[in-house]
CSV table of C-alpha atoms in Angstrom, one decimal:
chain,number,residue,atom,x,y,z
A,5,MET,CA,0.0,0.0,0.0
A,6,GLN,CA,1.1,3.5,-0.7
A,7,ASN,CA,-0.4,6.6,0.9
A,8,GLY,CA,-3.8,6.5,2.7
A,9,ASN,CA,-4.8,7.4,6.2
A,10,ALA,CA,-5.3,5.6,9.5
A,11,LEU,CA,-7.0,6.1,12.8
A,12,ILE,CA,-5.0,4.8,15.8
A,13,ILE,CA,-7.2,4.3,18.8
A,14,GLY,CA,-4.9,4.5,21.9
A,15,GLY,CA,-1.8,6.7,22.4
A,16,GLY,CA,0.2,4.3,24.6
A,17,ILE,CA,3.3,2.4,23.5
A,18,ALA,CA,1.6,0.3,20.8
A,19,GLY,CA,-0.3,3.3,19.4
A,20,LEU,CA,2.5,5.8,19.3
A,21,ALA,CA,5.0,3.2,17.9
A,22,SER,CA,2.5,2.3,15.2
A,23,ALA,CA,2.0,5.9,14.3
A,24,ILE,CA,5.8,6.2,13.8
A,25,ALA,CA,6.0,3.0,11.7
A,26,LEU,CA,3.0,3.9,9.6
A,27,GLN,CA,4.1,7.4,9.0
A,28,LYS,CA,7.4,6.0,7.7
A,29,ALA,CA,5.4,3.8,5.4
A,30,GLY,CA,3.5,6.7,3.9
A,31,ILE,CA,0.3,6.5,5.9
A,32,GLN,CA,-1.1,9.7,7.5
A,33,CYS,CA,-2.1,8.9,11.1
A,34,ASP,CA,-4.5,10.4,13.6
A,35,VAL,CA,-3.8,9.1,17.1
A,36,ILE,CA,-6.6,9.6,19.8
A,37,GLU,CA,-6.0,9.0,23.5
A,38,ILE,CA,-8.7,9.3,26.2
A,39,GLY,CA,-6.4,8.6,29.1
A,40,GLU,CA,-4.1,10.8,31.2
A,41,THR,CA,-0.3,11.1,31.2
A,42,PRO,CA,1.3,7.7,31.8
A,43,VAL,CA,1.9,6.8,35.4
A,44,GLY,CA,5.6,6.6,36.3
A,45,ALA,CA,7.3,3.3,36.7
A,46,SER,CA,10.3,1.5,35.2
A,47,ILE,CA,10.0,-0.4,32.0
A,48,SER,CA,12.5,-2.8,30.4
A,49,ILE,CA,13.2,-3.3,26.7
A,50,SER,CA,15.4,-6.1,25.6
A,51,GLY,CA,16.0,-8.6,22.9
A,52,ARG,CA,14.6,-8.0,19.4
A,53,ALA,CA,12.4,-5.2,20.9
A,54,CYS,CA,15.6,-3.1,21.0
A,55,GLU,CA,15.9,-3.6,17.2
A,56,ALA,CA,12.3,-2.4,16.9
A,57,LEU,CA,13.2,0.8,18.8
A,58,ASP,CA,16.1,1.2,16.4
A,59,GLU,CA,13.9,0.8,13.3
A,60,LEU,CA,11.5,3.4,14.8
A,61,GLY,CA,14.5,5.7,15.1
A,62,VAL,CA,14.3,6.1,18.9
A,63,TYR,CA,16.7,3.6,20.3
A,64,GLU,CA,19.5,6.1,21.0
A,65,ASN,CA,17.2,8.5,22.7
A,66,CYS,CA,15.9,5.7,24.9
A,67,PHE,CA,19.4,4.5,25.6
A,68,GLN,CA,20.4,8.0,26.8
A,69,ALA,CA,17.2,8.4,28.8
A,70,GLY,CA,17.5,5.0,30.6
A,71,ARG,CA,19.9,2.7,32.3
A,72,PRO,CA,21.7,0.1,30.1
A,73,PHE,CA,21.5,-3.4,31.5
A,74,THR,CA,25.1,-4.4,32.5
A,75,ALA,CA,25.9,-8.0,32.9
A,76,GLU,CA,25.2,-7.6,36.6
A,77,MET,CA,21.8,-5.9,36.0
A,78,SER,CA,20.8,-8.5,33.4
A,79,ALA,CA,20.9,-11.2,36.2
A,80,PRO,CA,20.9,-9.4,39.6
A,81,PRO,CA,21.4,-11.5,42.7
A,82,MET,CA,18.5,-13.5,44.0
A,83,HIS,CA,18.2,-13.7,47.8
A,84,ASP,CA,16.0,-15.7,50.1
A,85,ALA,CA,14.0,-14.1,52.9
A,86,THR,CA,17.1,-13.9,55.2
A,87,GLY,CA,19.2,-12.2,52.6
A,88,LYS,CA,21.3,-15.2,51.6
A,89,VAL,CA,22.3,-15.2,48.0
A,90,ILE,CA,20.7,-18.3,46.3
A,91,GLY,CA,21.5,-17.6,42.7
A,92,GLU,CA,21.1,-15.3,39.8
A,93,GLY,CA,17.8,-13.5,39.2
A,94,PRO,CA,15.7,-13.7,36.1
A,95,SER,CA,18.2,-13.2,33.3
A,96,ARG,CA,17.8,-11.6,29.9
A,97,PRO,CA,20.0,-13.5,27.4
A,98,THR,CA,22.3,-11.7,25.0
A,99,TRP,CA,20.8,-12.4,21.6
A,100,GLN,CA,22.9,-12.4,18.5
A,101,ASN,CA,23.0,-9.1,16.7
A,102,ALA,CA,20.5,-7.6,19.2
A,103,LYS,CA,21.2,-4.1,20.6
A,104,ALA,CA,22.0,-3.7,24.3
A,105,PRO,CA,18.9,-4.0,26.6
A,106,ILE,CA,17.8,-0.9,28.6
A,107,GLY,CA,15.5,0.0,31.4
A,108,LEU,CA,13.9,3.4,31.5
A,109,TYR,CA,11.2,5.4,33.1
A,110,ARG,CA,7.8,4.7,31.4
A,111,PRO,CA,6.9,8.4,31.0
A,112,SER,CA,10.3,9.0,29.3
A,113,LEU,CA,9.5,6.2,26.8
A,114,ALA,CA,6.1,7.7,26.1
A,115,ARG,CA,7.6,11.2,25.6
A,116,ILE,CA,10.2,9.9,23.2
A,117,LEU,CA,7.7,7.9,21.1
A,118,ARG,CA,5.2,10.9,21.1
A,119,ASP,CA,7.9,13.3,20.0
A,120,GLU,CA,9.0,11.0,17.2
A,121,ALA,CA,5.4,10.4,16.0
A,122,ILE,CA,4.8,14.1,15.8
A,123,LYS,CA,8.2,14.6,14.0
A,124,GLN,CA,7.1,12.0,11.4
A,125,GLY,CA,3.9,13.9,10.8
A,126,ALA,CA,1.3,12.1,12.9
A,127,SER,CA,-1.6,14.1,14.5
A,128,ILE,CA,-2.2,13.3,18.2
A,129,TYR,CA,-5.4,14.2,20.0
A,130,ASP,CA,-5.6,14.0,23.8
A,131,GLY,CA,-8.8,13.5,25.7
A,132,ILE,CA,-10.6,12.1,22.7
A,133,THR,CA,-12.2,8.8,22.1
A,134,VAL,CA,-14.5,7.1,19.6
A,135,ARG,CA,-18.3,7.9,19.9
A,136,GLN,CA,-19.5,6.0,16.8
A,137,PHE,CA,-17.5,3.6,14.7
A,138,GLU,CA,-18.4,1.9,11.4
A,139,ASN,CA,-16.0,-0.7,10.2
A,140,HIS,CA,-16.8,-1.8,6.6
A,141,SER,CA,-15.3,-3.4,3.5
A,142,GLU,CA,-14.1,0.0,2.1
A,143,GLY,CA,-12.6,1.5,5.2
A,144,VAL,CA,-13.7,3.0,8.5
A,145,ASN,CA,-16.0,5.8,9.4
A,146,ALA,CA,-15.5,7.3,12.8
A,147,THR,CA,-17.3,10.0,14.8
A,148,LEU,CA,-15.1,11.1,17.7
A,149,SER,CA,-16.1,12.4,21.1
A,150,ASN,CA,-15.4,16.0,20.0
A,151,SER,CA,-18.0,15.5,17.2
A,152,THR,CA,-15.4,15.2,14.5
A,153,PHE,CA,-16.4,12.8,11.6
A,154,LYS,CA,-13.8,11.4,9.4
A,155,LYS,CA,-13.3,8.5,6.9
A,156,TYR,CA,-10.1,6.4,7.2
A,157,ASP,CA,-8.6,3.7,5.0
A,158,PHE,CA,-8.1,1.5,8.1
A,159,ALA,CA,-8.0,1.7,11.9
A,160,ILE,CA,-5.7,0.2,14.5
A,161,GLY,CA,-7.1,-0.7,18.0
A,162,ALA,CA,-4.2,-0.1,20.4
A,163,ASP,CA,-6.4,0.8,23.4
A,164,GLY,CA,-5.0,-1.7,25.9
A,165,ILE,CA,-6.1,-4.7,27.8
A,166,HIS,CA,-9.6,-3.4,28.4
A,167,SER,CA,-10.0,-2.4,24.8
A,168,ARG,CA,-13.3,-1.0,23.7
A,169,THR,CA,-12.3,-1.6,20.1
A,170,ARG,CA,-12.0,-5.3,20.9
A,171,GLU,CA,-15.5,-5.3,22.4
A,172,ARG,CA,-16.8,-3.6,19.2
A,173,LEU,CA,-15.1,-6.0,16.8
A,174,PHE,CA,-15.3,-9.2,18.8
A,175,PRO,CA,-18.2,-9.0,21.3
A,176,GLN,CA,-18.0,-12.7,22.0
A,177,ALA,CA,-14.2,-12.6,22.7
A,178,PRO,CA,-13.0,-13.8,26.1
A,179,SER,CA,-12.3,-11.2,28.8
A,180,PRO,CA,-8.9,-10.7,30.3
A,181,HIS,CA,-8.5,-13.1,33.2
A,182,TYR,CA,-6.7,-12.8,36.5
A,183,ALA,CA,-3.5,-14.7,36.7
A,184,GLY,CA,-3.5,-14.9,40.6
A,185,GLN,CA,-1.0,-12.2,41.4
A,186,MET,CA,-1.1,-8.5,42.1
A,187,SER,CA,1.7,-6.1,41.0
A,188,ILE,CA,2.6,-3.1,43.2
A,189,ARG,CA,5.2,-0.7,41.9
A,190,TRP,CA,6.7,1.6,44.4
A,191,MET,CA,9.0,4.5,43.3
A,192,ILE,CA,11.3,5.9,46.0
A,193,PRO,CA,13.0,9.3,45.4
A,194,SER,CA,16.5,8.3,46.5
A,195,ASP,CA,20.1,7.7,45.7
A,196,PRO,CA,21.0,4.0,45.3
A,197,ILE,CA,20.0,1.8,48.2
A,198,GLN,CA,22.5,-0.9,49.1
A,199,GLY,CA,21.6,-4.5,48.4
A,200,GLU,CA,19.6,-4.2,45.2
A,201,GLY,CA,18.4,-7.4,43.5
A,202,TRP,CA,15.6,-9.9,43.9
A,203,PHE,CA,14.2,-11.2,47.1
A,204,ILE,CA,12.0,-14.3,47.3
A,205,GLY,CA,10.7,-16.5,50.1
A,206,GLY,CA,8.4,-13.9,51.7
A,207,GLU,CA,5.1,-15.4,52.9
A,208,LEU,CA,3.1,-12.9,50.7
A,209,GLY,CA,5.2,-12.7,47.6
A,210,ARG,CA,8.5,-11.4,46.2
A,211,LEU,CA,10.1,-8.0,45.5
A,212,GLY,CA,13.2,-6.4,44.0
A,213,PHE,CA,14.7,-3.0,44.0
A,214,PHE,CA,16.9,-1.2,41.4
A,215,HIS,CA,18.2,2.4,41.0
A,216,MET,CA,17.2,4.5,38.1
A,217,PRO,CA,20.0,7.1,37.8
A,218,GLN,CA,18.4,9.5,35.3
A,219,GLU,CA,15.4,10.2,37.7
A,220,ASN,CA,17.3,9.4,40.9
A,221,LEU,CA,14.6,7.0,41.8
A,222,VAL,CA,14.7,3.5,43.3
A,223,TYR,CA,12.2,1.2,41.6
A,224,VAL,CA,10.6,-1.5,43.8
A,225,PRO,CA,8.6,-4.0,41.8
A,226,ILE,CA,6.5,-6.2,44.1
A,227,VAL,CA,4.5,-9.3,43.2
A,228,LEU,CA,1.9,-10.5,45.7
A,229,ASN,CA,0.1,-13.9,45.7
A,230,VAL,CA,-3.3,-12.5,46.7
A,231,PRO,CA,-6.9,-12.6,45.4
A,232,GLU,CA,-7.8,-10.0,42.8
A,233,GLN,CA,-8.8,-6.7,44.4
A,234,LYS,CA,-8.8,-3.0,43.9
A,235,LEU,CA,-6.3,-1.5,46.3
A,236,SER,CA,-6.5,2.0,47.8
A,237,GLN,CA,-3.2,3.7,48.6
A,238,GLU,CA,-3.8,2.9,52.3
A,239,GLN,CA,-4.4,-0.8,51.5
A,240,ALA,CA,-1.4,-1.0,49.3
A,241,TYR,CA,0.7,0.6,52.1
A,242,ASP,CA,-0.5,-2.0,54.6
A,243,LEU,CA,0.2,-4.9,52.2
A,244,VAL,CA,3.7,-3.6,51.4
A,245,ALA,CA,4.4,-3.2,55.1
A,246,GLN,CA,3.2,-6.8,55.8
A,247,LEU,CA,5.4,-8.1,52.9
A,248,LEU,CA,8.5,-6.4,54.1
A,249,ASP,CA,7.9,-7.7,57.6
A,250,THR,CA,8.2,-11.3,56.3
A,251,TYR,CA,11.8,-10.7,55.4
A,252,THR,CA,14.8,-10.5,57.8
A,253,ALA,CA,17.3,-9.7,54.9
A,254,PRO,CA,19.2,-6.6,56.0
A,255,ALA,CA,18.6,-4.9,52.6
A,256,VAL,CA,14.9,-5.3,52.9
A,257,VAL,CA,14.9,-4.3,56.6
A,258,ASN,CA,16.7,-1.1,55.4
A,259,LEU,CA,14.3,-0.7,52.6
A,260,LYS,CA,11.4,-0.4,55.0
A,261,LYS,CA,12.8,2.8,56.4
A,262,TYR,CA,11.7,4.4,53.1
A,263,LEU,CA,8.1,3.3,53.4
A,264,LYS,CA,5.9,6.3,54.3
A,265,LYS,CA,2.2,6.8,54.6
A,266,ASP,CA,2.4,9.2,51.7
A,267,SER,CA,4.4,6.7,49.5
A,268,ILE,CA,2.8,6.4,46.0
A,269,PHE,CA,2.0,2.9,44.8
A,270,ILE,CA,0.9,1.8,41.3
A,271,CYS,CA,-1.3,-1.2,41.8
A,272,ARG,CA,-2.3,-3.6,39.0
A,273,PRO,CA,-3.6,-7.1,38.8
A,274,PHE,CA,-1.7,-9.4,36.6
A,275,LYS,CA,-4.2,-10.1,33.8
A,276,SER,CA,-3.8,-11.9,30.5
A,277,ILE,CA,-5.6,-12.3,27.2
A,278,LEU,CA,-4.6,-13.9,23.9
A,279,LEU,CA,-7.3,-13.2,21.4
A,280,PRO,CA,-7.8,-16.1,18.9
A,281,GLN,CA,-6.6,-15.2,15.4
A,282,PRO,CA,-7.4,-13.2,13.3
A,283,TRP,CA,-7.2,-10.0,15.3
A,284,PHE,CA,-8.9,-8.0,12.5
A,285,ILE,CA,-12.3,-7.6,10.9
A,286,GLU,CA,-12.5,-5.9,7.5
A,287,HIS,CA,-10.4,-2.7,7.9
A,288,THR,CA,-9.7,-2.7,11.7
A,289,LEU,CA,-6.8,-4.5,13.4
A,290,LEU,CA,-6.0,-5.0,17.1
A,291,ILE,CA,-2.4,-4.8,18.3
A,292,GLY,CA,-0.5,-4.7,21.6
A,293,ASP,CA,-2.4,-5.4,24.8
A,294,ALA,CA,-5.7,-5.1,23.0
A,295,ALA,CA,-4.9,-8.4,21.3
A,296,HIS,CA,-2.3,-10.1,23.6
A,297,ALA,CA,-1.9,-8.8,27.1
A,298,THR,CA,0.6,-10.7,29.2
A,299,THR,CA,1.9,-10.8,32.8
A,300,ALA,CA,5.3,-9.3,33.4
A,301,HIS,CA,7.2,-12.5,34.1
A,302,MET,CA,9.2,-12.4,30.9
A,303,GLY,CA,9.4,-8.6,30.8
A,304,MET,CA,8.2,-8.7,27.2
A,305,GLY,CA,4.8,-6.9,27.2
A,306,ALA,CA,6.1,-3.6,25.9
A,307,GLY,CA,8.6,-5.4,23.7
A,308,MET,CA,5.8,-7.3,21.9
A,309,ALA,CA,3.9,-4.0,21.4
A,310,LEU,CA,6.9,-2.4,19.8
A,311,GLU,CA,7.5,-5.4,17.6
A,312,ASP,CA,3.8,-5.3,16.5
A,313,ALA,CA,4.2,-1.7,15.4
A,314,VAL,CA,7.3,-2.3,13.3
A,315,VAL,CA,5.9,-5.4,11.7
A,316,LEU,CA,2.7,-3.6,10.9
A,317,GLY,CA,4.6,-0.9,9.1
A,318,GLN,CA,6.5,-3.5,7.2
A,319,CYS,CA,3.4,-5.4,6.2
A,320,ILE,CA,1.6,-2.2,5.1
A,321,SER,CA,4.6,-1.3,2.9
A,322,LYS,CA,4.8,-4.7,1.3
A,323,ALA,CA,1.1,-5.5,0.7
A,324,ASP,CA,-1.1,-4.4,-2.2
A,325,ASP,CA,-4.1,-3.9,0.0
A,326,ILE,CA,-5.1,-3.8,3.6
A,327,GLN,CA,-6.4,-7.4,3.8
A,328,GLU,CA,-3.1,-8.8,2.5
A,329,ALA,CA,-1.3,-6.6,5.0
A,330,PHE,CA,-3.4,-7.7,7.9
A,331,ASN,CA,-3.1,-11.4,7.0
A,332,LEU,CA,0.7,-11.1,6.6
A,333,PHE,CA,0.8,-9.4,10.0
A,334,MET,CA,-1.0,-12.3,11.6
A,335,GLN,CA,1.3,-14.8,10.0
A,336,ARG,CA,4.3,-13.1,11.5
A,337,ARG,CA,2.9,-12.2,15.0
A,338,PHE,CA,0.5,-14.8,16.4
A,339,GLU,CA,2.9,-17.7,17.4
A,340,ARG,CA,5.5,-15.3,18.7
A,341,VAL,CA,3.2,-13.5,21.1
A,342,ARG,CA,1.5,-16.7,22.1
A,343,THR,CA,4.9,-18.0,23.3
A,344,VAL,CA,5.2,-14.9,25.5
A,345,VAL,CA,1.6,-14.9,26.9
A,346,GLU,CA,1.5,-18.6,27.6
A,347,THR,CA,4.9,-18.9,29.1
A,348,SER,CA,4.4,-15.9,31.3
A,349,LEU,CA,1.2,-17.5,32.7
A,350,ALA,CA,3.0,-20.7,33.3
A,351,LEU,CA,5.8,-18.9,35.2
A,352,SER,CA,3.1,-17.1,37.3
A,353,GLN,CA,1.6,-20.5,38.2
A,354,HIS,CA,5.0,-21.8,39.2
A,355,GLU,CA,5.6,-18.9,41.5
A,356,GLN,CA,2.2,-19.3,43.2
A,357,HIS,CA,2.4,-23.0,43.7
A,358,GLY,CA,6.1,-23.4,44.5
A,359,GLY,CA,7.1,-25.1,41.2
A,360,ASP,CA,10.5,-26.6,40.6
A,361,LYS,CA,13.1,-23.9,40.1
A,362,LYS,CA,14.9,-25.8,37.3
A,363,GLU,CA,11.7,-26.2,35.5
A,364,TYR,CA,11.0,-22.5,35.9
A,365,GLN,CA,14.3,-21.6,34.4
A,366,SER,CA,13.9,-24.1,31.6
A,367,LEU,CA,10.4,-22.7,30.7
A,368,MET,CA,11.9,-19.2,30.6
A,369,GLY,CA,15.0,-20.2,28.7
A,370,ASN,CA,13.1,-22.1,26.0
A,371,ALA,CA,10.7,-19.1,25.5
A,372,TYR,CA,13.6,-16.6,25.2
A,373,LYS,CA,15.3,-18.9,22.7
A,374,GLU,CA,12.2,-19.0,20.6
A,375,ILE,CA,11.6,-15.3,20.5
A,376,SER,CA,15.3,-14.6,20.0
A,377,GLN,CA,14.6,-15.2,16.3
A,378,PRO,CA,14.1,-12.1,14.2
A,379,TYR,CA,10.5,-10.9,14.1
């Protein structure tokens, strides 16, 4: 396809990256986003997803804005509840010809992608969503919440795990399901705190902490094995305090000194969905979490969204029409993301039920090997 226009519903990682890739392919993009500014937490990009950042033209900016994973950061020490080192933490393999993995502040990634999308010519509209949507064999008609009506050659649903676009296209599709664990992300304004790494063996769950030098923040990812619930900040504080009390490791005891009543916690249930293929009907395609949300156990959720965007741009450039492009996209993406979604769920179950550590590492290693292949 050459030229044309597209509506991208969702201005998160998948949507902004798609806007960049499609603009580069000659498609004029309108991006609409109803949500607010991304909440701050750390995000990791590794493996082939770094190549996707490079193809989008933003890898160097992300590298400068983040923290490169050194060999030590790639597999930080894993400790038991007493602080004894019991091995290396979850590792990110070095893949042949892949660029160096990085960790960066999520709002920084959003800003970099947004700036590049605008630079490439995309139009971005904040506080806007779809009011009426007609997906048909010739294209897409959309009436937006600001009463704007416009015709598009195709639309991309990049509106996240609770996608309204998915509901419109596939009303019978399964809903995202709870994996059995809650994620709490705690950001501490601080210089590095001694003892960073992963700590397991607490009665409620596990945690880690790592310094982010650009923002001078310590990032504390926490995973709790608890029933699904909507946590207030006060409830999150109580749960984090209870978790820290189950550890006698000196580093965790020291970490508790930073826990305050006004600490800010980002609380999310680990939910997952893998939409059966195809992810499109007529001229509308779902990508990113709208089609394949995953738990964080492989650290590949954002990476798969970035890969989606780059592959979509390639397919649009190669195909004669949108149906050919979407079919080619599905051929290249489905099995790859299924590996990530299904393996991540299996790893979550291992953590909850005390599965064999060697089997856990084998599951993760096999999945990483599979997705080490070029996208």
